[in-house]
Tab-separated table of C-alpha atoms in Angstrom:
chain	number	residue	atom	x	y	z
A	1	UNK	CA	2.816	-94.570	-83.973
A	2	UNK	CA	3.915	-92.022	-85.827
A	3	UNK	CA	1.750	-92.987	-88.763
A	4	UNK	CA	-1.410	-92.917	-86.215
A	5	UNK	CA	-0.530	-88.932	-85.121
A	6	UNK	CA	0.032	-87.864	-88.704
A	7	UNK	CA	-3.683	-89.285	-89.136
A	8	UNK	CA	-4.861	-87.022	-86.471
A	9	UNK	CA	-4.428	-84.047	-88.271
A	10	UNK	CA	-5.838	-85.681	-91.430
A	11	UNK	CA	-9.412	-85.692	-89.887
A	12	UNK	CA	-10.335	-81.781	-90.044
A	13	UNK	CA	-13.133	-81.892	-87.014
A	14	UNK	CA	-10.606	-83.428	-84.831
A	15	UNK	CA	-7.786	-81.214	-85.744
A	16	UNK	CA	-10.029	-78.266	-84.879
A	17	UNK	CA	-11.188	-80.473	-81.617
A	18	UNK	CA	-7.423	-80.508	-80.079
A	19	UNK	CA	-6.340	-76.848	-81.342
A	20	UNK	CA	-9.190	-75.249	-79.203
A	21	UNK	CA	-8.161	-77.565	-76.423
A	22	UNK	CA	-4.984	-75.943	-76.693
A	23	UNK	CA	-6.076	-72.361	-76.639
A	24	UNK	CA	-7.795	-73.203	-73.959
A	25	UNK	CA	-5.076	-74.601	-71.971
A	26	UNK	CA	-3.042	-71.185	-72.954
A	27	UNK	CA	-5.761	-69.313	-71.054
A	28	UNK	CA	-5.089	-71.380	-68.750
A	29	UNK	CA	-1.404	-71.269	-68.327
A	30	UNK	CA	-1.608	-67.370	-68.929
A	31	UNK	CA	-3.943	-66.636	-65.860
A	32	UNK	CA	-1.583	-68.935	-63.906
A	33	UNK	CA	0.577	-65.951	-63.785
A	34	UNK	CA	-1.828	-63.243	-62.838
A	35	UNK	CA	-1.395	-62.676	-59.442
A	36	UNK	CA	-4.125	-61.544	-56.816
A	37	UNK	CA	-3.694	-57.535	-56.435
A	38	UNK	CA	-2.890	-57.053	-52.685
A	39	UNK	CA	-1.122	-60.557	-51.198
A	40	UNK	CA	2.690	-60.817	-50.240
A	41	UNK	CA	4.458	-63.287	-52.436
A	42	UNK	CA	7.061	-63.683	-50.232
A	43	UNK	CA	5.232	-65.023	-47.416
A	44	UNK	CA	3.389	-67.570	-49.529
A	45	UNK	CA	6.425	-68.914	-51.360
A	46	UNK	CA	8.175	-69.857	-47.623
A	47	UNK	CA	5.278	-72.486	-47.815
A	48	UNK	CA	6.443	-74.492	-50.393
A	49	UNK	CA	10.098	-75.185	-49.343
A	50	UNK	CA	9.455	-78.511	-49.210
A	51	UNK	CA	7.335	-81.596	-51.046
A	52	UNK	CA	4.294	-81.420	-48.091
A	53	UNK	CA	0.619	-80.973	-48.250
A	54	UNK	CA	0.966	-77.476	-50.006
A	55	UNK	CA	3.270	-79.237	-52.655
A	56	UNK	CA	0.384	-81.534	-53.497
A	57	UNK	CA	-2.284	-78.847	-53.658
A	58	UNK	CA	0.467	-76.633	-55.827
A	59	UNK	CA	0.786	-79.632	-58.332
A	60	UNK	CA	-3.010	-79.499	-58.940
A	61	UNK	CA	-2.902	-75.752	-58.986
A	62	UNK	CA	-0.629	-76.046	-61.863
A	63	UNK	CA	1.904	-73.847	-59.815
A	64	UNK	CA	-0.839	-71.215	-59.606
A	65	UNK	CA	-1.135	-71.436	-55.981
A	66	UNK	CA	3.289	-70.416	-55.291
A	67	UNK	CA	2.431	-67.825	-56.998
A	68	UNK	CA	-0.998	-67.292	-55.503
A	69	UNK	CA	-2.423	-66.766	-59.169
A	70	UNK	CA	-6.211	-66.084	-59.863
A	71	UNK	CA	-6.304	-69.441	-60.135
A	72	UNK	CA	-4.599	-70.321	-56.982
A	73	UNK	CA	-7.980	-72.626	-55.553
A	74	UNK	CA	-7.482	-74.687	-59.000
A	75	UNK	CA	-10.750	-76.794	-59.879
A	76	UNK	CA	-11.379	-78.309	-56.443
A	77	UNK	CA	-14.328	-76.408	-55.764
A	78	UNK	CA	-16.123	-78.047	-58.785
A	79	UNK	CA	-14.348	-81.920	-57.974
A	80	UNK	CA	-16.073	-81.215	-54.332
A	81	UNK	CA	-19.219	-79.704	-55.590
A	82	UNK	CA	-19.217	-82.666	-58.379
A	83	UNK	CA	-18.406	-85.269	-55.680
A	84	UNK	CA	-21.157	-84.216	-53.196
A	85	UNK	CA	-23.509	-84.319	-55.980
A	86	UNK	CA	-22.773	-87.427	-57.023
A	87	UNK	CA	-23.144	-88.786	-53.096
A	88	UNK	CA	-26.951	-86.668	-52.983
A	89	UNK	CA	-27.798	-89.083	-55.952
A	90	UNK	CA	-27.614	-92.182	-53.867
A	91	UNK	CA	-30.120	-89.814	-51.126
A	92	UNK	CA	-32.057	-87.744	-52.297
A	93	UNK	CA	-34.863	-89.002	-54.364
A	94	UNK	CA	-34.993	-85.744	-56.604
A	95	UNK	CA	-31.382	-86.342	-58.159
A	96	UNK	CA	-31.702	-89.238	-58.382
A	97	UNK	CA	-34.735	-88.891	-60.808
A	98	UNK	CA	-32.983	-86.132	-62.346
A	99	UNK	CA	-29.969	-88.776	-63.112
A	100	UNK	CA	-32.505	-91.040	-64.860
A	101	UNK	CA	-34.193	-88.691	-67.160
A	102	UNK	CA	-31.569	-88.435	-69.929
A	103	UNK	CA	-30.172	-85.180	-71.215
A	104	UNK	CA	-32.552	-82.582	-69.597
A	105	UNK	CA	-31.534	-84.438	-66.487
A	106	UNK	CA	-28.086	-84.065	-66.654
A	107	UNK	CA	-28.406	-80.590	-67.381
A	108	UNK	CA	-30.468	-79.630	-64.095
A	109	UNK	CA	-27.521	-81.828	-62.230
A	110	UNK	CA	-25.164	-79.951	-64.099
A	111	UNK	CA	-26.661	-76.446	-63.230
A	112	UNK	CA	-26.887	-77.362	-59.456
A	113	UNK	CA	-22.910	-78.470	-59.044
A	114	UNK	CA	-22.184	-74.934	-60.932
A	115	UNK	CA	-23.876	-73.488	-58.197
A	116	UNK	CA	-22.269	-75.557	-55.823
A	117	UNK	CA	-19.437	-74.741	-57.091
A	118	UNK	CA	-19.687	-70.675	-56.298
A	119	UNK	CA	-20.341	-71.734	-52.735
A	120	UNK	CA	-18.222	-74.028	-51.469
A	121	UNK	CA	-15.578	-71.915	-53.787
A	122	UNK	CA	-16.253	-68.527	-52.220
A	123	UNK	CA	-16.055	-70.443	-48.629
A	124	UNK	CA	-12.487	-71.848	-49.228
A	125	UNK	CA	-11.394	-68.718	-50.929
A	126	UNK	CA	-12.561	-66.689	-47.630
A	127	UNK	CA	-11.097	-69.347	-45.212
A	128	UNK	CA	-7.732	-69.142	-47.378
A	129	UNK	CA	-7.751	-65.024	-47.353
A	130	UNK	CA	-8.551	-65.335	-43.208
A	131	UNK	CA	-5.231	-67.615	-43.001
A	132	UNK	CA	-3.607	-65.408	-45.661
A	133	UNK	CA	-4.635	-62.113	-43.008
A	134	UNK	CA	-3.669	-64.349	-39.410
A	135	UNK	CA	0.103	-64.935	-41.393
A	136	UNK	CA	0.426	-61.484	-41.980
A	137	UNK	CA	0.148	-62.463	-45.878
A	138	UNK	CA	-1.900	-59.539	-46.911
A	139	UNK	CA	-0.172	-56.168	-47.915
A	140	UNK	CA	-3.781	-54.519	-45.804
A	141	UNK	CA	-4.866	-56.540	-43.399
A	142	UNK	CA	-8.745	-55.070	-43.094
A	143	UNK	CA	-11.681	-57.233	-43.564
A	144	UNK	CA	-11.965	-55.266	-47.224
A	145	UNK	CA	-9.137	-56.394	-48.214
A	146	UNK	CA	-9.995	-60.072	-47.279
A	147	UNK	CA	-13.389	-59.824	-48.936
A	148	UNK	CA	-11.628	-58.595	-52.430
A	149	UNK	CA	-9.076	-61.879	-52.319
A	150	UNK	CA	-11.762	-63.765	-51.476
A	151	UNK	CA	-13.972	-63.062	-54.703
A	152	UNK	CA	-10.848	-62.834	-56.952
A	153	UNK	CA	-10.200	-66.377	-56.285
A	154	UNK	CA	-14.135	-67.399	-56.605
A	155	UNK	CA	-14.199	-65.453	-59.783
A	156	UNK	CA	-10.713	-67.797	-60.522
A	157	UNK	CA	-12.486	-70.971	-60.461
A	158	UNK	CA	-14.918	-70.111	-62.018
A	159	UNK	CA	-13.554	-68.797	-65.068
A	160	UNK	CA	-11.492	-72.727	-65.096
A	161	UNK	CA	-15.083	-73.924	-64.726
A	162	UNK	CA	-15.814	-72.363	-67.680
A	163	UNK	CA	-12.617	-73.401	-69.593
A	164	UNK	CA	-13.112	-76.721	-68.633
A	165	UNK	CA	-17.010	-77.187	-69.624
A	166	UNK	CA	-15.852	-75.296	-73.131
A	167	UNK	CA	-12.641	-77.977	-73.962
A	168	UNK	CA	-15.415	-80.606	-73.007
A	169	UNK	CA	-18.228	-78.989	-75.603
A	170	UNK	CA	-15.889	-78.005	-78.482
A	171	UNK	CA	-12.489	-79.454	-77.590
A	172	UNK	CA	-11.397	-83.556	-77.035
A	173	UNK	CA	-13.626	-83.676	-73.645
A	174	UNK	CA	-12.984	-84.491	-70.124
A	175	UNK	CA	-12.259	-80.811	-69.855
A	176	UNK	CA	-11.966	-80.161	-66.060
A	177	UNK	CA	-9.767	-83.166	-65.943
A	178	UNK	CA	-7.895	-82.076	-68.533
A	179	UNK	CA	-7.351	-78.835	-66.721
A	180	UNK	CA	-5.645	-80.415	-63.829
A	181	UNK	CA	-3.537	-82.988	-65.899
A	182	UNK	CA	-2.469	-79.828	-67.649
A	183	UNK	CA	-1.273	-78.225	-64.364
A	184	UNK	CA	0.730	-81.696	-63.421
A	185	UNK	CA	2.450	-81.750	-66.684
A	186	UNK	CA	3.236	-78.563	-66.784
A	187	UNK	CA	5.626	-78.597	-63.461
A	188	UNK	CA	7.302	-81.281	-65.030
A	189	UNK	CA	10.174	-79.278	-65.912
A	190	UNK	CA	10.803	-77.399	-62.522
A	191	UNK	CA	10.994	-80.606	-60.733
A	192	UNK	CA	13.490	-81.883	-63.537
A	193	UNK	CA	15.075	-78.294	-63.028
A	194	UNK	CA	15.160	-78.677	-59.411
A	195	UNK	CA	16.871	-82.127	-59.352
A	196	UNK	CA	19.711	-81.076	-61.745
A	197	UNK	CA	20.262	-78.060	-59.216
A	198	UNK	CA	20.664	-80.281	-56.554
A	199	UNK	CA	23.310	-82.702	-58.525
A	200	UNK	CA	24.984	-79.311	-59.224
A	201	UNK	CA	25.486	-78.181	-56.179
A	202	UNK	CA	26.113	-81.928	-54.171
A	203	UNK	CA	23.174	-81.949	-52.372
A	204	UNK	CA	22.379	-85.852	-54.186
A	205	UNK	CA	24.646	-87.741	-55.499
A	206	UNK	CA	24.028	-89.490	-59.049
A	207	UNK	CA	22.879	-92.616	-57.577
A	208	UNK	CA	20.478	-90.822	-55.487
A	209	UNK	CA	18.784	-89.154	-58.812
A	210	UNK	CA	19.091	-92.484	-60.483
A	211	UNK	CA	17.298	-94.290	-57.550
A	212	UNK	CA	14.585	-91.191	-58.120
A	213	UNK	CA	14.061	-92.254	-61.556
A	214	UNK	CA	14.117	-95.894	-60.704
A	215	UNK	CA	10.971	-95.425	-58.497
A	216	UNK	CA	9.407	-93.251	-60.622
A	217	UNK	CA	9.092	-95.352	-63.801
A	218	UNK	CA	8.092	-98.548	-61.286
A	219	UNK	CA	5.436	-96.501	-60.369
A	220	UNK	CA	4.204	-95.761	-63.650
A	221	UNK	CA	4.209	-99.010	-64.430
A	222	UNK	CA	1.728	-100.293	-61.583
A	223	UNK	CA	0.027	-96.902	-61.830
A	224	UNK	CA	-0.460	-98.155	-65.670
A	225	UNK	CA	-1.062	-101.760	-65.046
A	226	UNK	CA	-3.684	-101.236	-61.742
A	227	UNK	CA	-5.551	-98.666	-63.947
A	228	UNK	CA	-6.073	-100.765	-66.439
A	229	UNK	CA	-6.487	-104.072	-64.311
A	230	UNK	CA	-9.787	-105.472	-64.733
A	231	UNK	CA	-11.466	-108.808	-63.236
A	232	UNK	CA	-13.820	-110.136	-66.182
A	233	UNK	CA	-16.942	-112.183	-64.936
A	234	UNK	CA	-18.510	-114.074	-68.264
A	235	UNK	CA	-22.044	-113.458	-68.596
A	236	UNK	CA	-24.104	-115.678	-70.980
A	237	UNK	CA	-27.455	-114.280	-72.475
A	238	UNK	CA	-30.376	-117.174	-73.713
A	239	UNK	CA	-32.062	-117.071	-76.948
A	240	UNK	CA	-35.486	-115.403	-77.038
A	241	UNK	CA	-37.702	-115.466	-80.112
A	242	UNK	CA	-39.221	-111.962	-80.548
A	243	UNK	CA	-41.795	-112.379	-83.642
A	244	UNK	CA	-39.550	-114.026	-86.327
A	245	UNK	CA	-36.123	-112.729	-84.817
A	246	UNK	CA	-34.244	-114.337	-82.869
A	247	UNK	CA	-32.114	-112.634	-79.904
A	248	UNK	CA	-29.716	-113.406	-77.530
A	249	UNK	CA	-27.519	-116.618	-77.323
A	250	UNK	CA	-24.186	-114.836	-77.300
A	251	UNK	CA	-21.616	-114.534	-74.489
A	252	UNK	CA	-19.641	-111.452	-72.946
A	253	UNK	CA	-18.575	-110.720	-70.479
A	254	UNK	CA	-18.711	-107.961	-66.590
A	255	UNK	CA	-15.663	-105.628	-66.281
A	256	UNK	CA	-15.003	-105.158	-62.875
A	257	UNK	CA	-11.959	-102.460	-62.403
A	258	UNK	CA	-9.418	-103.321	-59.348
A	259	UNK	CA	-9.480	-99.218	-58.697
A	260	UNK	CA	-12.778	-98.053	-59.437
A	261	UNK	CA	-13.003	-95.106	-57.247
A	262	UNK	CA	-10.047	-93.983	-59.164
A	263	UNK	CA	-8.408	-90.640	-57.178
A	264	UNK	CA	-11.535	-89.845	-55.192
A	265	UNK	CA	-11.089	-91.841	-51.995
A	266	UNK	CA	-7.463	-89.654	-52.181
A	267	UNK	CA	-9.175	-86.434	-51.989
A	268	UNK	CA	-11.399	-87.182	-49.342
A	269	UNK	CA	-8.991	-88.037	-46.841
A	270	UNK	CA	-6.813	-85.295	-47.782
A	271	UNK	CA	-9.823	-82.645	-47.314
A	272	UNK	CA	-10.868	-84.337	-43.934
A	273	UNK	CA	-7.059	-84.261	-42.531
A	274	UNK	CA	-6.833	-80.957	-43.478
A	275	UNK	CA	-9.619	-79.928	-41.483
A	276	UNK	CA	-7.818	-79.886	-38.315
A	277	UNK	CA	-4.950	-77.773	-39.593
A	278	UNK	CA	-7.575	-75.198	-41.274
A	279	UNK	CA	-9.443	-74.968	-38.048
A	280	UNK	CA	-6.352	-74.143	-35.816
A	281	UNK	CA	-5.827	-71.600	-37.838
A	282	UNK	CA	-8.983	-69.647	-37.109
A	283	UNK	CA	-8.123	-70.514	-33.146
A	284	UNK	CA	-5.837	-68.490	-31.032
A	285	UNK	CA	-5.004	-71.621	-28.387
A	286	UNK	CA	-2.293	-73.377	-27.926
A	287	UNK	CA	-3.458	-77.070	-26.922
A	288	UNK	CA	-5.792	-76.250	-30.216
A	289	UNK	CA	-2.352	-76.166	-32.367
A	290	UNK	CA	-0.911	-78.614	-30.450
A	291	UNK	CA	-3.435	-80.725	-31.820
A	292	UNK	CA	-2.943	-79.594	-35.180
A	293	UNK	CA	0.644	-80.602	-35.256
A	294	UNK	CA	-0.170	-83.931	-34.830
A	295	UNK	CA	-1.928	-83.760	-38.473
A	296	UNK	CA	0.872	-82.244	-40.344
A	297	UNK	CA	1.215	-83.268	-43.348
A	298	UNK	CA	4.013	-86.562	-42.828
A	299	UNK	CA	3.628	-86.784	-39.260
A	300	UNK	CA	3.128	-90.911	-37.892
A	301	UNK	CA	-0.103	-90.035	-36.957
A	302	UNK	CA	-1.460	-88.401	-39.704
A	303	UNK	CA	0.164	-91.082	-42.338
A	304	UNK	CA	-1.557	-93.795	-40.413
A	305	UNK	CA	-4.630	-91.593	-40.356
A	306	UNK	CA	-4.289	-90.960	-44.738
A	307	UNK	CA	-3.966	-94.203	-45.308
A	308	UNK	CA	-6.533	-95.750	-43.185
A	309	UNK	CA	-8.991	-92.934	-44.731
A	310	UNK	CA	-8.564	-94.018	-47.849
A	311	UNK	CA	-9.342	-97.443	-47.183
A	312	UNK	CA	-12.403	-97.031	-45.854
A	313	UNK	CA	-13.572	-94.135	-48.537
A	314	UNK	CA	-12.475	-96.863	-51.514
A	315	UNK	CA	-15.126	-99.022	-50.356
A	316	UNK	CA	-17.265	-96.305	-49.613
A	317	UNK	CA	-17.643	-94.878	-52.865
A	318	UNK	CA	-17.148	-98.224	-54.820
A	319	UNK	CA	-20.064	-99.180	-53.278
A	320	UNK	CA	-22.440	-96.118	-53.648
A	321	UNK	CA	-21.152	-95.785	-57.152
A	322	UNK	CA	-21.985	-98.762	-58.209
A	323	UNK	CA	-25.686	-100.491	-58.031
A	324	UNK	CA	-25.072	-103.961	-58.504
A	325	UNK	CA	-28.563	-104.861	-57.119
A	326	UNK	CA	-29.918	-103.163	-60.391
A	327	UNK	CA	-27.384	-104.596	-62.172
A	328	UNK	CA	-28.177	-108.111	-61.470
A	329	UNK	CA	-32.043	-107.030	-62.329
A	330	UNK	CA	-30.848	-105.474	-65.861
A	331	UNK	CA	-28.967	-108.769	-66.637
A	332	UNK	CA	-32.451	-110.976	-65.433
A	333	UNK	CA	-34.404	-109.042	-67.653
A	334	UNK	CA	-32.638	-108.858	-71.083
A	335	UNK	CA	-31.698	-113.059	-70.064
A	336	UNK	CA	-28.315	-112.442	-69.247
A	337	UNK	CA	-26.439	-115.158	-66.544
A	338	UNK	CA	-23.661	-115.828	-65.311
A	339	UNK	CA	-22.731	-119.504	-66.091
A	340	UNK	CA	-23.180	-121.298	-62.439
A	341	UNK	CA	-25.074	-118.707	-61.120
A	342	UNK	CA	-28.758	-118.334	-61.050
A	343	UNK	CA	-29.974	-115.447	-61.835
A	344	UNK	CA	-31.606	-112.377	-59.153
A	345	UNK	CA	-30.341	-112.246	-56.394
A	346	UNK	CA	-27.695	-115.262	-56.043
A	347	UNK	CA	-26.197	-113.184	-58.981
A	348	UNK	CA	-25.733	-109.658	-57.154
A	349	UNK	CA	-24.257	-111.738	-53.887
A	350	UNK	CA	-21.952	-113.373	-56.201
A	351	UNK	CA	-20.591	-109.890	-58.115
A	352	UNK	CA	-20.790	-107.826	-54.757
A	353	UNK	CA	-18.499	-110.844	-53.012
A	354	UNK	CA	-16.380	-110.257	-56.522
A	355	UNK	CA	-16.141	-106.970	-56.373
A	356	UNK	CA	-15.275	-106.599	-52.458
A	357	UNK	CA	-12.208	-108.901	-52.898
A	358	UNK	CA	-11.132	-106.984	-55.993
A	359	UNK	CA	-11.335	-103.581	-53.851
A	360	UNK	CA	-9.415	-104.759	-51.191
A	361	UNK	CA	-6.245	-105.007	-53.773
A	362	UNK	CA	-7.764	-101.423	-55.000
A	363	UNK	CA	-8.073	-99.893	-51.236
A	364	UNK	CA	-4.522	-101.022	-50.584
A	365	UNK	CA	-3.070	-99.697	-53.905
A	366	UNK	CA	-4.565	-96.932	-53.549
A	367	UNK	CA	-3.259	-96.234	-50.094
A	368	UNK	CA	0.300	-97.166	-51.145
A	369	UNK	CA	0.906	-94.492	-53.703
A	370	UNK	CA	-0.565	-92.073	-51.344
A	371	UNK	CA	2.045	-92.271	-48.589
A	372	UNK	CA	4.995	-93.140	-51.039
A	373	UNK	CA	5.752	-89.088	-51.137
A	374	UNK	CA	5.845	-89.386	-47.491
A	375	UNK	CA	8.973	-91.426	-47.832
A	376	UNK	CA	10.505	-90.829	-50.988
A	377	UNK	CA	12.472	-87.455	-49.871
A	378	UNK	CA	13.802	-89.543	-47.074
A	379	UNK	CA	14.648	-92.066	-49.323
A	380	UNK	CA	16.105	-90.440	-52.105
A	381	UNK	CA	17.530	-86.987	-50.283
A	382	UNK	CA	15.213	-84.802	-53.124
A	383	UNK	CA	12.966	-82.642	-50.998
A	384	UNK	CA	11.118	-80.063	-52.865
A	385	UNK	CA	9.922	-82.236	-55.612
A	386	UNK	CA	6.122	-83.780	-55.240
A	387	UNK	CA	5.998	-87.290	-57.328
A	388	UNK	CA	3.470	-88.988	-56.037
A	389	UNK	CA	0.897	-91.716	-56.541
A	390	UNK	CA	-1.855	-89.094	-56.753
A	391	UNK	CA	-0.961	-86.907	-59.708
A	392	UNK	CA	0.068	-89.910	-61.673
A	393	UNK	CA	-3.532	-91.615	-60.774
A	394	UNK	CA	-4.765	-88.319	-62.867
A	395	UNK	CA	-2.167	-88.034	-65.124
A	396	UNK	CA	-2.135	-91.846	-66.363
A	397	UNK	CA	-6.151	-92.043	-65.957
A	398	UNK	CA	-6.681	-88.870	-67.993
A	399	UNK	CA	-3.850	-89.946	-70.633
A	400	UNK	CA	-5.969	-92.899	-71.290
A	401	UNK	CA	-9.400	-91.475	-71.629
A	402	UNK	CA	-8.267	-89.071	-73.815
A	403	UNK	CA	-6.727	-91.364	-75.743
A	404	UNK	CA	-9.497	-93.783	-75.788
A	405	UNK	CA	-11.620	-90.733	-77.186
A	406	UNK	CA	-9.507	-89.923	-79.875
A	407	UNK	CA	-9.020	-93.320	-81.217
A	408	UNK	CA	-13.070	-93.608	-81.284
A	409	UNK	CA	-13.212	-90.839	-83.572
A	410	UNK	CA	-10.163	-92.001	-85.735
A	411	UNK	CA	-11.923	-95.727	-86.281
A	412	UNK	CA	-15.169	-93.736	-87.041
A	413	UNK	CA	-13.642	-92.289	-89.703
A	414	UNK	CA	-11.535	-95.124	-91.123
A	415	UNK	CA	-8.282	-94.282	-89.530
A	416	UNK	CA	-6.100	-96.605	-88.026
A	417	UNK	CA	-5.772	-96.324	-84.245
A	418	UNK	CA	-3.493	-96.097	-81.582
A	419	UNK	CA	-3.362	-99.813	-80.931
A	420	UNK	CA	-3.436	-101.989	-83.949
């Protein structure tokens, strides 16, 4: 292992790759701490008391939204935008083109989610100065002074927008995810902090932290093991004599991930269950927030409500993201089968029943490390400290990308890998 870093910084374009990454992620960390001119801290600090809904969105933030930083609204915006796009593919005729026609297409769909991106950002920045203004957040509470906190935190996001697309140009790639993986690691050591102040002062006992850590590193290890689970269908592909070459007549084999949705189907349901709570906000009526309260973050209802979301999104987006009508047609064409299976249409029924069973395990995975912070104070006594299922989806998926990319350009260049 050792051996395999050292070799990192032997290779001179990746060397320079991962030092801009990190100047980038200094930005990063440095605008974290600028705060917006004109909010109360106070007030917005009494919102993070304990490991809730705001905890979560924190742990994106990278901290930056305690401290209601320039960066409080983290990336979402651009995951949203991104996400939406994505969905208009599967609709609208024009993206979809547009995701078919190579590089110049990816740069129009590209140019359209930055866009995207300024709206739906400069919505959720207004609707988050309006709730800063009704909480009495705001050192002037006059529509100016909502306007101003409203474009800071546009301006915010897309400056991380900008960071991001620059570590994926110059840096190791996978920028914007690498942005938020950033902001999970980096509260790392507060939680640590926080749990040795609670042993300090008796709050938990030592077999209370050690429990903590028990469940933790369990679930890294399914976190590790699920991401990486795969159900391999073997795929045979005939001979064909093209002129005086011969082709095919080699097998491989259809990876088929248990979680291929990955941390989407997660945000969804979060953004849809905070609806309700952002709405009531807005409304001055008290059967209105009595409604709310039954979608607090931990309530029965709204557990029930999380996890049944995310069911139904896994499946929603594992099916719109992946086409296996036209991949059954791409396999017919280049003489590709399945071994049993004819080819056409028996084979997409047989990958689609496949991949339906294999999403099931994925939906209910998925909806298990979601709710597990909903528990684990209760469990453990430490409240104040977010470890869920979520940020280690990112932080275990992005870990493994990254490294992934890194060992492709250390084999290029007749390094020795990662794994041997």
């Amino acid at each position: 292992m050792l051996d395999s870093l050292s070799n990192i910084f032997k290779i001179t374009e990746l060397r320079n790759k991962i030092l801009y990454t990190l100047m980038m992620f200094a930005i990063f960390r440095a605008g974290i701490h600028i705060p917006v001119p004109g909010v109360d801290a106070s007030v917005i600090e009494s919102l993070f008391t304990s490991g809730n809904l705001f905890g979560l969105l924190d742990l994106f933030a990278g901290g930056a939204l305690s401290k209601f930083s320039i960066f409080a609204m983290s990336i979402t915006p651009y995951i949203n935008a991104s996400i939406i796009m994505q969905l208009l593919q599967s609709v609208v005729p024009q993206f979809e083109a547009w995701s078919k026609d190579g590089e110049d297409g990816r740069k129009k769909i590209a140019k359209v989610t930055r866009y995207g991106t300024v709206v739906l950002g400069f919505v959720q920045a207004a609707g988050m100065a309006f709730a800063l203004r009704a909480n009495n957040a705001l050192v002037n509470n006059d529509f100016l002074s909502v306007f101003v906190v409203a474009i800071i935190l546009t301006a915010g996001t897309c400056l991380l927008m900008w960071i991001g697309e620059q570590i994926t140009a110059y840096g190791i790639g996978n920028g914007i995810s690498l942005i938020i993986f950033a902001g999970i690691v980096a509260r790392l050591p507060d939680g640590l902090e926080t749990i040795y102040q609670y042993i300090q002062n008796g709050t938990i006992n030592m077999f209370q932290a050690f429990l903590f850590a028990v469940i933790a590193l369990a679930m890294i290890a399914v976190v590790v093991a699920v991401t990486q689970g795969q159900r391999r269908i073997p795929i045979q592909y005939a001979k064909r004599v093209v002129g005086r070459k011969m082709y095919g007549g080699h097998s491989t084999f259809l990876p088929l991930k248990v979680n291929q949705a990955g941390v989407i189907p997660i945000i969804f349901a979060s953004s849809v269950l905070m609806f309700p709570v952002t709405i009531a906000q807005f409304i001055d009526n008290e059967y209105v927030h009595k409604i709310a309260d039954l979608f607090t973050w931990g309530t029965p209802l709204q557990t029930a409500l999380y996890a049944l979301l995310i069911f139904i999104f896994t499946y929603f987006y594992t099916a719109i993201s992946i086409n296996i009508t036209d991949m059954a047609d791409n396999m017919k064409k280049y003489g590709g089968f399945i071994p049993g299976i004819r080819a056409g249409k028996p084979t997409a029924d047989y990958v689609d029943n496949v991949m339906t069973k294999i999403t099931l395990a994925g939906a209910v995975f998925l909806a298990v490390v979601a709710i597990i912070p909903n528990f684990l104070g209760s469990i453990t006594g430490v409240q104040g400290v977010y470890f869920g299922g979520t940020a280690l989806l990112i932080v275990v998926g992005v870990a493994l990308d990254t490294m992934q990319q890194i060992e492709s350009l250390m084999v290029t260049r007749h390094y020795k890998g990662f794994v041997k």
